[in-house]
Amino acid sequence: MTTRQRAARGSKLRPGEITELFERLQALDPAPTTELDYTTPFELLVAVVLSAQATDVGVNKATRKLYPVANTPAAILSLGEETLKGYISTIGLFNAKAANVIALCRLLLERHDGEVPRTREALEALPGVGRKTANVVLNTAFGEPTIAVDTHIFRVSNRTGLAPGKDVRTVEDTLVRLVPEEFRRDAHHWLILHGRYTCKARKPDCAHCVIHDLCRYPDKTMA
């Protein structure tokens, strides 16, 4: 058995199958991106902070009202926390998120001249910004080949056998190691969208899945 035929370490899929998986996802969507609405790195950062335990659709509804009024750290800081809450009150945990966004804006102005930093360390030092949020910003705003593991990516990685793991960091580290370099920048988006629309939590749509024959999930719904 050749190295190419053996399953990759940390994956149930063989290296050739991993490449095939991403080739198919790429063919389906050659230029994937986030479904959050944004025009600047700052708008993306705030949207991702707001999206924790909320849907992208819900966040977009709120930011479509907020950003025409205030879409810079200085402008949002000028709104104040209570006014900001009014714009994002339809989003879950909006009280805590408003406090984090205000604190985040203050630190951006104090430490980064109002610009979104381009390093993980500086991003994770901002209120409300954890590793996943930092990965999204680094990838989507700045083109870094990071992979932010959310519930969709965690589910897809485990179900398919691409990168099984008991926690998100294990899955992330495995994906970064196993995803071929040419696919790494877009892998984050492909896997999220696949989990959101095809490999859904309650009932995966295996009959319309472009990678169903590669997937190791034992309970496929092919009917």
C-alpha positions as a printed NumPy array, in Angstrom:
array([[  0.   ,   0.   ,   0.   ],
       [  1.439,   3.38 ,  -0.993],
       [  1.526,   6.495,   1.165],
       [ -1.155,   8.031,  -1.056],
       [ -3.46 ,   5.07 ,  -0.426],
       [ -3.164,   5.169,   3.349],
       [ -5.472,   7.346,   5.398],
       [ -3.842,  10.616,   6.36 ],
       [ -2.814,  10.863,  10.005],
       [ -5.743,  12.381,  11.914],
       [ -8.195,  11.677,   9.081],
       [-10.274,   8.73 ,   7.923],
       [ -9.821,   9.93 ,   4.354],
       [ -6.804,   9.189,   2.218],
       [ -4.752,  12.11 ,   0.882],
       [ -6.148,  11.597,  -2.608],
       [ -9.702,  11.65 ,  -1.25 ],
       [ -9.036,  14.874,   0.643],
       [ -7.838,  16.504,  -2.549],
       [-10.866,  15.16 ,  -4.424],
       [-13.21 ,  16.462,  -1.72 ],
       [-11.944,  20.013,  -2.063],
       [-11.788,  19.841,  -5.846],
       [-15.501,  19.024,  -5.881],
       [-16.407,  21.769,  -3.408],
       [-14.333,  24.199,  -5.456],
       [-16.095,  23.196,  -8.679],
       [-19.441,  23.808,  -6.987],
       [-18.404,  27.254,  -5.691],
       [-15.14 ,  28.576,  -7.162],
       [-15.103,  31.827,  -5.163],
       [-16.725,  31.251,  -1.755],
       [-16.993,  33.998,   0.823],
       [-18.759,  34.858,   4.044],
       [-22.5  ,  35.492,   4.027],
       [-22.04 ,  38.398,   6.42 ],
       [-22.468,  41.807,   4.79 ],
       [-19.401,  44.048,   5.059],
       [-17.319,  46.504,   3.046],
       [-14.327,  47.076,   5.361],
       [-12.281,  44.934,   7.765],
       [-13.858,  46.843,  10.656],
       [-17.395,  46.119,   9.464],
       [-16.459,  42.443,   9.136],
       [-14.916,  42.365,  12.612],
       [-18.038,  43.833,  14.23 ],
       [-20.323,  41.538,  12.233],
       [-18.38 ,  38.455,  13.308],
       [-18.472,  39.546,  16.961],
       [-22.235,  40.007,  16.652],
       [-22.668,  36.636,  14.943],
       [-21.737,  34.547,  17.989],
       [-24.747,  32.321,  18.724],
       [-26.709,  34.2  ,  16.064],
       [-27.429,  33.712,  12.376],
       [-25.724,  35.629,   9.592],
       [-29.177,  36.626,   8.328],
       [-30.046,  38.15 ,  11.695],
       [-26.74 ,  39.994,  11.931],
       [-27.117,  41.375,   8.405],
       [-30.56 ,  42.757,   9.221],
       [-29.067,  44.662,  12.158],
       [-25.92 ,  45.92 ,  10.435],
       [-27.887,  47.142,   7.412],
       [-29.438,  49.672,   9.781],
       [-26.309,  50.304,  11.861],
       [-23.568,  50.736,   9.255],
       [-25.167,  53.584,   7.274],
       [-25.226,  55.512,  10.574],
       [-21.945,  54.327,  12.121],
       [-19.361,  52.037,  10.535],
       [-16.072,  53.172,  12.092],
       [-14.716,  52.786,  15.617],
       [-15.082,  56.517,  16.284],
       [-18.637,  56.659,  14.947],
       [-19.842,  53.652,  16.946],
       [-18.104,  54.951,  20.063],
       [-19.934,  58.245,  19.58 ],
       [-23.258,  56.395,  19.446],
       [-22.704,  55.05 ,  22.924],
       [-23.617,  51.648,  24.313],
       [-27.332,  52.294,  24.86 ],
       [-27.918,  53.614,  21.35 ],
       [-25.912,  50.751,  19.887],
       [-28.165,  48.301,  21.73 ],
       [-31.135,  49.733,  19.877],
       [-29.579,  48.785,  16.553],
       [-28.62 ,  45.237,  17.571],
       [-31.438,  44.363,  19.998],
       [-32.795,  41.686,  17.627],
       [-29.552,  39.703,  17.994],
       [-29.075,  37.238,  20.827],
       [-26.906,  38.378,  23.755],
       [-27.089,  41.949,  22.445],
       [-26.341,  43.526,  25.846],
       [-22.995,  41.776,  26.214],
       [-22.204,  42.241,  22.532],
       [-22.892,  45.977,  22.687],
       [-20.51 ,  46.306,  25.625],
       [-17.84 ,  44.33 ,  23.776],
       [-18.205,  46.336,  20.556],
       [-17.911,  49.64 ,  22.431],
       [-14.827,  48.4  ,  24.297],
       [-13.406,  46.997,  21.063],
       [-13.835,  50.353,  19.304],
       [-12.121,  52.163,  22.156],
       [ -9.096,  49.849,  22.027],
       [ -8.86 ,  50.1  ,  18.242],
       [ -8.627,  53.871,  18.553],
       [ -6.22 ,  53.781,  21.502],
       [ -3.859,  51.078,  20.252],
       [ -4.276,  50.776,  16.472],
       [ -5.229,  54.235,  15.172],
       [ -8.717,  52.943,  14.473],
       [ -7.495,  50.195,  12.133],
       [ -8.164,  46.473,  12.483],
       [ -4.872,  44.755,  13.369],
       [ -3.572,  42.025,  11.101],
       [ -2.088,  39.697,  13.718],
       [ -3.829,  37.002,  15.723],
       [ -2.326,  38.199,  18.998],
       [ -3.6  ,  41.756,  18.548],
       [ -7.029,  40.6  ,  17.384],
       [ -7.503,  38.206,  20.286],
       [ -6.611,  41.025,  22.696],
       [ -9.797,  42.842,  21.634],
       [-12.99 ,  42.399,  23.708],
       [-15.328,  39.782,  22.285],
       [-12.7  ,  38.406,  19.91 ],
       [-11.63 ,  34.806,  20.383],
       [ -9.625,  32.488,  18.188],
       [-12.519,  31.707,  15.845],
       [-13.34 ,  35.382,  15.25 ],
       [ -9.665,  36.202,  14.719],
       [ -9.402,  33.378,  12.18 ],
       [-12.427,  34.666,  10.248],
       [-11.022,  38.197,  10.076],
       [ -7.528,  37.054,   9.133],
       [ -8.942,  34.819,   6.409],
       [-11.765,  36.896,   4.966],
       [-10.44 ,  40.431,   5.401],
       [ -6.728,  39.786,   4.911],
       [ -6.51 ,  36.598,   2.847],
       [ -4.648,  34.486,   5.401],
       [ -5.036,  30.682,   5.04 ],
       [ -6.652,  30.287,   8.461],
       [ -9.566,  27.963,   9.22 ],
       [-12.172,  29.091,  11.747],
       [-13.934,  26.016,  13.125],
       [-17.567,  26.747,  13.942],
       [-20.345,  24.221,  14.604],
       [-20.795,  23.57 ,  10.876],
       [-17.118,  22.857,  10.194],
       [-16.848,  20.782,  13.365],
       [-19.829,  18.659,  12.254],
       [-18.669,  18.239,   8.647],
       [-15.107,  17.406,   9.671],
       [-16.281,  14.692,  12.045],
       [-19.078,  13.267,   9.908],
       [-17.064,  12.974,   6.72 ],
       [-13.954,  11.687,   8.453],
       [-11.967,  14.592,   7.007],
       [-10.655,  15.76 ,  10.384],
       [-12.252,  13.968,  13.322],
       [-11.717,  15.544,  16.722],
       [-13.318,  15.909,  20.131],
       [-12.838,  19.681,  20.256],
       [-12.644,  22.575,  17.818],
       [ -8.929,  23.186,  18.288],
       [ -8.077,  19.577,  17.436],
       [-10.219,  19.811,  14.305],
       [ -8.656,  23.155,  13.351],
       [ -5.096,  21.892,  13.777],
       [ -5.859,  18.763,  11.765],
       [ -7.47 ,  20.735,   8.948],
       [ -4.57 ,  23.183,   8.747],
       [ -2.193,  20.234,   8.48 ],
       [ -4.186,  18.121,   6.002],
       [ -5.936,  20.564,   3.656],
       [ -3.772,  20.923,   0.518],
       [ -2.189,  24.357,   0.313],
       [ -4.044,  25.374,  -2.841],
       [ -7.386,  24.944,  -1.059],
       [ -6.49 ,  26.243,   2.405],
       [ -7.588,  29.85 ,   1.984],
       [-11.117,  28.904,   0.858],
       [-11.543,  25.682,   2.858],
       [-13.113,  27.595,   5.738],
       [-15.945,  28.904,   3.555],
       [-16.527,  25.698,   1.609],
       [-16.909,  23.646,   4.774],
       [-19.185,  26.191,   6.482],
       [-21.483,  26.446,   3.468],
       [-21.513,  22.662,   3.038],
       [-22.538,  22.246,   6.666],
       [-25.104,  25.029,   6.517],
       [-26.932,  23.902,   3.371],
       [-26.132,  20.23 ,   2.731],
       [-24.59 ,  18.447,   5.722],
       [-27.227,  19.877,   8.061],
       [-27.32 ,  18.974,  11.726],
       [-30.66 ,  17.181,  11.967],
       [-30.907,  15.627,   8.527],
       [-28.011,  15.822,   6.09 ],
       [-29.034,  16.032,   2.444],
       [-26.795,  13.176,   1.37 ],
       [-28.758,  12.56 ,  -1.838],
       [-27.623,  15.923,  -3.196],
       [-24.138,  15.93 ,  -1.657],
       [-21.22 ,  16.167,  -4.088],
       [-18.904,  14.308,  -1.704],
       [-21.269,  11.581,  -0.435],
       [-19.166,   8.769,  -1.921],
       [-16.05 ,  10.051,  -0.127],
       [-17.823,  10.68 ,   3.185],
       [-17.4  ,   8.138,   5.998],
       [-20.696,   9.029,   7.747],
       [-22.453,   5.689,   8.419],
       [-26.023,   7.028,   8.515],
       [-26.357,   8.635,   5.082],
       [-29.845,   9.728,   4.036],
       [-29.772,   8.753,   0.371],
       [-33.53 ,   8.305,  -0.12 ]])
